[in-house]
Amino acid sequence: PKRTARALLDIENADYVPIIRNPQATTSETEAVFYFPGCGSERLFSQVGLATQAMLWHAGVQTVLPPGYLCCGYPQRGSGQFEKAEKIITDNRVLFHRVANTLNYLDIKTVVVSCGTCYDQLQGYEFDRIFPGCRIIDIHEYLLEKGITLGGGGSYLYHDPCHSPMKLQDPMKTVKALVGDTVLKSDRCCGESGTLGVTRPDISTQVRFRKEEELLKNETQLAALAKTNGQVEPASGTKILTSCPSCLQGLTRFGDDLQNGLLEADYIVVEMANQLLGPNWMPEYVAKANQGGIERVLV
């Protein structure tokens, strides 16, 4: 998108907590989840944040977003800026306590994330003391829990991130349950590794060469698997799915490296929105949300 998810939905004002829900299908008693998009799903790849919100809308739950743009603090901690990280974490936790007090009538029991790095950092936020009895879960595991799947039909590679957000079972079991059995795990790190691709491109490039070898091998293996399962490989190239914004950025660098066509990288939740809600899911969701689907609560 040319603008961020928040800009499209007019919820950039940090004084208000947005509650996004389908007014025709929900009430104040409907299950509510707190979705923390993080920088990767909100600023870097807004389509991920929008797809997550659209699928939560589709699942029939109320989605509470943090007020304004927030970073979880992991990138600062990872690059050794511990004081900066602690300040971000403390400010966020204070803000979330205020949100919880303001919205205590919603009885939030689930914190949804779409980034494994955010997941790892938020585990230290003691969310069970902010929203009593709550749990943190990845959007993909949450959709599987709700029984929302694609039912097969496509063939994909899956890149399991170093910071995998899927913690409930082996990630490949979750991915196959969501998109079908014609999925092949693509091993090795993509080389992006958070900020490593920017801070140490020399190391990152070497890692990327090794990943390219793996992808070339996977391309042939996936074509064979698709044939075995009676499915046709897409003519335009190979689609690789992931569940990490940084990996999505890293994988897009391999676009022209395959033998038989392009490598198209995408998020599982974005692919699910495309398949289940249609190719125009993004403008349709933005239009629906902007037509009375967003409540703004002063915090």
CSV table of C-alpha atoms in Angstrom, one decimal:
chain,number,residue,atom,x,y,z
A,1,PRO,CA,0.0,0.0,0.0
A,2,LYS,CA,1.1,3.6,-0.7
A,3,ARG,CA,0.0,4.5,2.8
A,4,THR,CA,0.2,2.7,6.2
A,5,ALA,CA,-2.7,0.7,7.6
A,6,ARG,CA,-3.4,3.3,10.2
A,7,ALA,CA,-3.4,6.2,7.6
A,8,LEU,CA,-5.9,4.2,5.4
A,9,LEU,CA,-8.2,3.7,8.4
A,10,ASP,CA,-7.7,7.2,9.9
A,11,ILE,CA,-6.5,5.9,13.3
A,12,GLU,CA,-3.1,7.5,13.6
A,13,ASN,CA,-4.2,9.7,16.6
A,14,ALA,CA,-2.3,8.3,19.6
A,15,ASP,CA,-5.0,9.7,22.0
A,16,TYR,CA,-7.5,7.1,20.9
A,17,VAL,CA,-7.8,3.3,21.1
A,18,PRO,CA,-9.4,2.0,17.9
A,19,ILE,CA,-11.9,-0.9,18.2
A,20,ILE,CA,-12.6,-2.4,14.8
A,21,ARG,CA,-15.6,-4.6,14.4
A,22,ASN,CA,-18.4,-5.5,12.0
A,23,PRO,CA,-21.4,-3.6,13.4
A,24,GLN,CA,-23.8,-6.0,11.7
A,25,ALA,CA,-22.2,-9.2,13.2
A,26,THR,CA,-20.9,-8.1,16.6
A,27,THR,CA,-22.1,-6.6,19.9
A,28,SER,CA,-20.1,-5.3,22.9
A,29,GLU,CA,-20.4,-8.9,24.3
A,30,THR,CA,-18.6,-10.4,21.3
A,31,GLU,CA,-15.1,-11.9,21.8
A,32,ALA,CA,-12.4,-9.1,21.7
A,33,VAL,CA,-8.7,-9.6,20.9
A,34,PHE,CA,-5.9,-7.1,21.3
A,35,TYR,CA,-3.8,-7.0,18.1
A,36,PHE,CA,-0.2,-5.7,18.4
A,37,PRO,CA,1.0,-5.2,14.8
A,38,GLY,CA,4.5,-3.9,15.5
A,39,CYS,CA,6.6,-1.9,13.0
A,40,GLY,CA,7.0,-4.7,10.4
A,41,SER,CA,3.2,-5.3,10.0
A,42,GLU,CA,2.1,-1.7,10.3
A,43,ARG,CA,4.8,0.5,8.7
A,44,LEU,CA,7.1,-1.8,6.6
A,45,PHE,CA,4.4,-4.2,5.2
A,46,SER,CA,1.1,-2.6,5.9
A,47,GLN,CA,-0.7,-5.3,3.9
A,48,VAL,CA,0.2,-7.8,6.6
A,49,GLY,CA,-1.5,-5.7,9.3
A,50,LEU,CA,-4.5,-5.0,7.1
A,51,ALA,CA,-4.8,-8.7,6.2
A,52,THR,CA,-4.7,-9.7,9.9
A,53,GLN,CA,-7.4,-7.2,10.7
A,54,ALA,CA,-9.5,-8.3,7.7
A,55,MET,CA,-9.3,-11.9,8.7
A,56,LEU,CA,-10.2,-11.1,12.3
A,57,TRP,CA,-13.2,-9.1,10.9
A,58,HIS,CA,-14.0,-12.2,8.9
A,59,ALA,CA,-13.7,-14.4,12.1
A,60,GLY,CA,-16.3,-12.2,13.7
A,61,VAL,CA,-14.3,-10.8,16.6
A,62,GLN,CA,-13.7,-7.3,17.8
A,63,THR,CA,-10.1,-6.1,17.3
A,64,VAL,CA,-8.6,-3.6,19.7
A,65,LEU,CA,-5.4,-1.9,18.4
A,66,PRO,CA,-2.8,0.0,20.4
A,67,PRO,CA,-3.2,3.8,20.3
A,68,GLY,CA,-0.8,5.2,17.7
A,69,TYR,CA,2.3,3.5,16.2
A,70,LEU,CA,4.3,1.4,18.7
A,71,CYS,CA,7.5,-0.6,18.5
A,72,CYS,CA,7.9,-3.6,20.9
A,73,GLY,CA,11.5,-2.6,21.7
A,74,TYR,CA,13.2,-5.7,20.4
A,75,PRO,CA,15.3,-4.0,17.6
A,76,GLN,CA,16.8,-1.6,20.2
A,77,ARG,CA,17.6,-4.5,22.6
A,78,GLY,CA,19.0,-6.6,19.8
A,79,SER,CA,21.4,-3.8,18.8
A,80,GLY,CA,22.6,-3.2,22.4
A,81,GLN,CA,20.6,-0.1,23.2
A,82,PHE,CA,19.3,-1.6,26.4
A,83,GLU,CA,18.3,1.7,28.1
A,84,LYS,CA,16.3,2.8,25.0
A,85,ALA,CA,14.7,-0.7,24.9
A,86,GLU,CA,13.7,-0.6,28.6
A,87,LYS,CA,12.2,2.9,28.1
A,88,ILE,CA,10.0,1.7,25.2
A,89,ILE,CA,8.9,-1.4,27.1
A,90,THR,CA,8.0,0.5,30.2
A,91,ASP,CA,6.1,3.2,28.3
A,92,ASN,CA,4.2,0.5,26.3
A,93,ARG,CA,3.3,-1.4,29.5
A,94,VAL,CA,2.0,1.7,31.2
A,95,LEU,CA,0.0,2.6,28.1
A,96,PHE,CA,-1.5,-1.0,27.9
A,97,HIS,CA,-2.5,-0.8,31.5
A,98,ARG,CA,-4.4,2.4,30.7
A,99,VAL,CA,-6.0,0.7,27.7
A,100,ALA,CA,-7.0,-2.3,29.8
A,101,ASN,CA,-8.6,-0.1,32.5
A,102,THR,CA,-10.5,1.9,29.9
A,103,LEU,CA,-11.7,-1.2,28.0
A,104,ASN,CA,-12.2,-3.5,31.0
A,105,TYR,CA,-15.8,-4.2,29.8
A,106,LEU,CA,-14.5,-6.0,26.8
A,107,ASP,CA,-12.8,-8.7,28.9
A,108,ILE,CA,-9.8,-9.3,26.5
A,109,LYS,CA,-8.3,-12.8,26.8
A,110,THR,CA,-6.2,-13.0,23.7
A,111,VAL,CA,-3.3,-10.9,22.4
A,112,VAL,CA,-2.7,-11.5,18.7
A,113,VAL,CA,0.6,-10.9,16.9
A,114,SER,CA,1.8,-11.2,13.3
A,115,CYS,CA,5.5,-11.1,14.0
A,116,GLY,CA,7.7,-13.6,15.9
A,117,THR,CA,10.1,-10.9,17.0
A,118,CYS,CA,7.2,-9.0,18.6
A,119,TYR,CA,6.0,-12.3,20.1
A,120,ASP,CA,9.3,-13.0,21.8
A,121,GLN,CA,9.5,-9.4,23.2
A,122,LEU,CA,5.9,-9.2,24.3
A,123,GLN,CA,6.3,-12.4,26.4
A,124,GLY,CA,8.3,-10.2,28.8
A,125,TYR,CA,5.5,-7.6,29.1
A,126,GLU,CA,3.6,-9.8,31.6
A,127,PHE,CA,0.4,-9.4,29.7
A,128,ASP,CA,-1.5,-11.7,32.1
A,129,ARG,CA,-1.2,-8.8,34.6
A,130,ILE,CA,-2.5,-6.3,32.1
A,131,PHE,CA,-5.4,-8.3,30.7
A,132,PRO,CA,-5.9,-10.9,33.5
A,133,GLY,CA,-5.8,-14.5,32.2
A,134,CYS,CA,-4.9,-13.6,28.7
A,135,ARG,CA,-2.5,-15.5,26.3
A,136,ILE,CA,-0.4,-14.4,23.3
A,137,ILE,CA,-1.0,-16.2,20.0
A,138,ASP,CA,0.1,-15.8,16.4
A,139,ILE,CA,-2.6,-14.8,13.9
A,140,HIS,CA,-2.1,-18.0,11.9
A,141,GLU,CA,-2.6,-20.3,14.9
A,142,TYR,CA,-5.6,-18.2,15.9
A,143,LEU,CA,-7.2,-18.6,12.5
A,144,LEU,CA,-6.6,-22.4,12.6
A,145,GLU,CA,-8.2,-22.4,16.1
A,146,LYS,CA,-11.3,-20.7,14.6
A,147,GLY,CA,-11.4,-23.3,11.8
A,148,ILE,CA,-10.6,-20.8,9.0
A,149,THR,CA,-8.4,-22.6,6.4
A,150,LEU,CA,-7.9,-22.6,2.6
A,151,GLY,CA,-8.7,-26.3,2.2
A,152,GLY,CA,-5.8,-27.0,-0.2
A,153,GLY,CA,-5.5,-26.4,-3.9
A,154,GLY,CA,-2.3,-24.5,-4.1
A,155,SER,CA,1.4,-25.4,-3.9
A,156,TYR,CA,3.8,-23.4,-1.8
A,157,LEU,CA,7.2,-23.2,-0.2
A,158,TYR,CA,7.2,-22.2,3.4
A,159,HIS,CA,10.1,-20.3,5.0
A,160,ASP,CA,10.1,-20.8,8.8
A,161,PRO,CA,11.6,-17.7,10.4
A,162,CYS,CA,14.4,-17.8,12.9
A,163,HIS,CA,11.9,-16.0,15.2
A,164,SER,CA,9.0,-18.3,14.5
A,165,PRO,CA,5.7,-16.9,15.9
A,166,MET,CA,4.1,-20.4,15.8
A,167,LYS,CA,4.6,-21.9,19.2
A,168,LEU,CA,1.7,-24.3,19.8
A,169,GLN,CA,2.9,-27.1,17.6
A,170,ASP,CA,5.4,-27.8,14.8
A,171,PRO,CA,5.0,-24.8,12.4
A,172,MET,CA,4.7,-27.0,9.4
A,173,LYS,CA,1.7,-28.8,10.9
A,174,THR,CA,0.0,-25.5,11.3
A,175,VAL,CA,0.9,-24.3,7.8
A,176,LYS,CA,-0.3,-27.5,6.1
A,177,ALA,CA,-3.6,-27.3,8.1
A,178,LEU,CA,-4.1,-23.8,6.9
A,179,VAL,CA,-3.1,-24.0,3.2
A,180,GLY,CA,-3.1,-27.7,2.3
A,181,ASP,CA,-0.6,-30.6,2.0
A,182,THR,CA,1.4,-29.4,-1.0
A,183,VAL,CA,3.8,-27.3,1.1
A,184,LEU,CA,7.5,-27.8,1.3
A,185,LYS,CA,9.7,-26.4,4.0
A,186,SER,CA,12.5,-24.2,2.7
A,187,ASP,CA,15.4,-24.5,5.1
A,188,ARG,CA,18.2,-22.0,5.9
A,189,CYS,CA,18.1,-18.4,7.1
A,190,CYS,CA,17.1,-15.8,4.5
A,191,GLY,CA,20.0,-13.5,5.4
A,192,GLU,CA,17.9,-10.5,6.4
A,193,SER,CA,18.0,-11.5,10.1
A,194,GLY,CA,16.2,-8.4,11.5
A,195,THR,CA,18.7,-5.5,11.0
A,196,LEU,CA,21.7,-7.7,10.1
A,197,GLY,CA,21.0,-7.2,6.3
A,198,VAL,CA,21.5,-3.5,6.9
A,199,THR,CA,24.2,-3.5,9.6
A,200,ARG,CA,26.4,-6.3,8.2
A,201,PRO,CA,25.6,-6.7,4.5
A,202,ASP,CA,28.9,-8.7,4.0
A,203,ILE,CA,27.8,-11.5,6.3
A,204,SER,CA,24.1,-11.2,5.2
A,205,THR,CA,25.1,-11.6,1.5
A,206,GLN,CA,27.0,-14.9,2.2
A,207,VAL,CA,24.0,-16.2,4.1
A,208,ARG,CA,21.8,-15.2,1.2
A,209,PHE,CA,24.0,-17.2,-1.3
A,210,ARG,CA,23.4,-20.3,0.7
A,211,LYS,CA,19.7,-19.7,0.8
A,212,GLU,CA,19.6,-19.3,-2.9
A,213,GLU,CA,21.1,-22.8,-3.4
A,214,GLU,CA,18.3,-24.1,-1.1
A,215,LEU,CA,15.6,-22.3,-3.1
A,216,LEU,CA,16.8,-23.7,-6.4
A,217,LYS,CA,16.7,-27.2,-4.9
A,218,ASN,CA,13.2,-26.5,-3.4
A,219,GLU,CA,11.8,-25.3,-6.8
A,220,THR,CA,12.4,-28.8,-8.3
A,221,GLN,CA,11.2,-30.6,-5.2
A,222,LEU,CA,8.0,-28.6,-5.1
A,223,ALA,CA,7.2,-29.3,-8.7
A,224,ALA,CA,7.6,-33.0,-8.1
A,225,LEU,CA,5.4,-32.8,-4.9
A,226,ALA,CA,2.7,-30.9,-6.8
A,227,LYS,CA,2.7,-33.5,-9.5
A,228,THR,CA,2.5,-36.3,-7.0
A,229,ASN,CA,-0.5,-34.6,-5.3
A,230,GLY,CA,-2.2,-34.0,-8.7
A,231,GLN,CA,-1.8,-30.2,-8.5
A,232,VAL,CA,-0.4,-27.9,-11.2
A,233,GLU,CA,2.5,-25.7,-10.4
A,234,PRO,CA,1.6,-22.0,-11.2
A,235,ALA,CA,3.1,-21.1,-14.6
A,236,SER,CA,4.3,-17.7,-13.4
A,237,GLY,CA,6.7,-19.1,-10.8
A,238,THR,CA,7.0,-20.3,-7.2
A,239,LYS,CA,5.2,-18.8,-4.2
A,240,ILE,CA,7.0,-18.8,-0.9
A,241,LEU,CA,5.1,-18.0,2.2
A,242,THR,CA,6.4,-16.8,5.6
A,243,SER,CA,5.3,-15.4,8.9
A,244,CYS,CA,7.9,-12.7,9.6
A,245,PRO,CA,8.1,-9.2,8.2
A,246,SER,CA,11.9,-9.2,8.1
A,247,CYS,CA,11.9,-12.6,6.3
A,248,LEU,CA,9.4,-11.2,3.8
A,249,GLN,CA,11.8,-8.4,3.1
A,250,GLY,CA,14.7,-10.8,2.8
A,251,LEU,CA,12.8,-13.3,0.5
A,252,THR,CA,11.8,-10.6,-1.9
A,253,ARG,CA,15.5,-10.2,-2.8
A,254,PHE,CA,15.4,-13.7,-4.4
A,255,GLY,CA,12.7,-12.6,-7.0
A,256,ASP,CA,14.7,-13.3,-10.2
A,257,ASP,CA,17.0,-16.1,-8.9
A,258,LEU,CA,14.9,-19.2,-9.8
A,259,GLN,CA,15.4,-21.3,-13.0
A,260,ASN,CA,11.7,-21.6,-14.1
A,261,GLY,CA,10.3,-18.2,-13.2
A,262,LEU,CA,9.9,-15.7,-10.4
A,263,LEU,CA,9.9,-16.4,-6.7
A,264,GLU,CA,7.0,-14.5,-5.2
A,265,ALA,CA,7.2,-14.0,-1.4
A,266,ASP,CA,4.1,-13.4,0.7
A,267,TYR,CA,2.6,-13.8,4.1
A,268,ILE,CA,0.4,-16.7,4.9
A,269,VAL,CA,-2.4,-14.4,6.3
A,270,VAL,CA,-2.2,-12.2,3.1
A,271,GLU,CA,-2.5,-15.3,0.9
A,272,MET,CA,-5.5,-16.4,3.0
A,273,ALA,CA,-7.1,-13.0,2.6
A,274,ASN,CA,-6.5,-13.2,-1.2
A,275,GLN,CA,-8.1,-16.7,-1.5
A,276,LEU,CA,-10.9,-16.4,1.0
A,277,LEU,CA,-12.0,-12.7,0.7
A,278,GLY,CA,-11.1,-12.2,-3.0
A,279,PRO,CA,-8.3,-10.2,-4.8
A,280,ASN,CA,-9.9,-6.9,-3.8
A,281,TRP,CA,-10.0,-7.7,-0.1
A,282,MET,CA,-7.9,-4.7,0.9
A,283,PRO,CA,-10.0,-1.8,-0.5
A,284,GLU,CA,-13.1,-3.7,0.4
A,285,TYR,CA,-12.0,-4.1,4.0
A,286,VAL,CA,-10.8,-0.5,4.3
A,287,ALA,CA,-14.2,0.7,2.9
A,288,LYS,CA,-16.2,-1.5,5.3
A,289,ALA,CA,-14.1,-0.5,8.3
A,290,ASN,CA,-14.4,3.2,7.5
A,291,GLN,CA,-18.2,3.0,7.1
A,292,GLY,CA,-19.0,2.7,10.8
A,293,GLY,CA,-16.7,-0.2,11.7
A,294,ILE,CA,-14.3,1.7,13.8
A,295,GLU,CA,-15.0,3.0,17.3
A,296,ARG,CA,-12.4,5.4,18.8
A,297,VAL,CA,-12.1,5.5,22.6
A,298,LEU,CA,-10.2,8.3,24.3
A,299,VAL,CA,-7.5,6.8,26.5
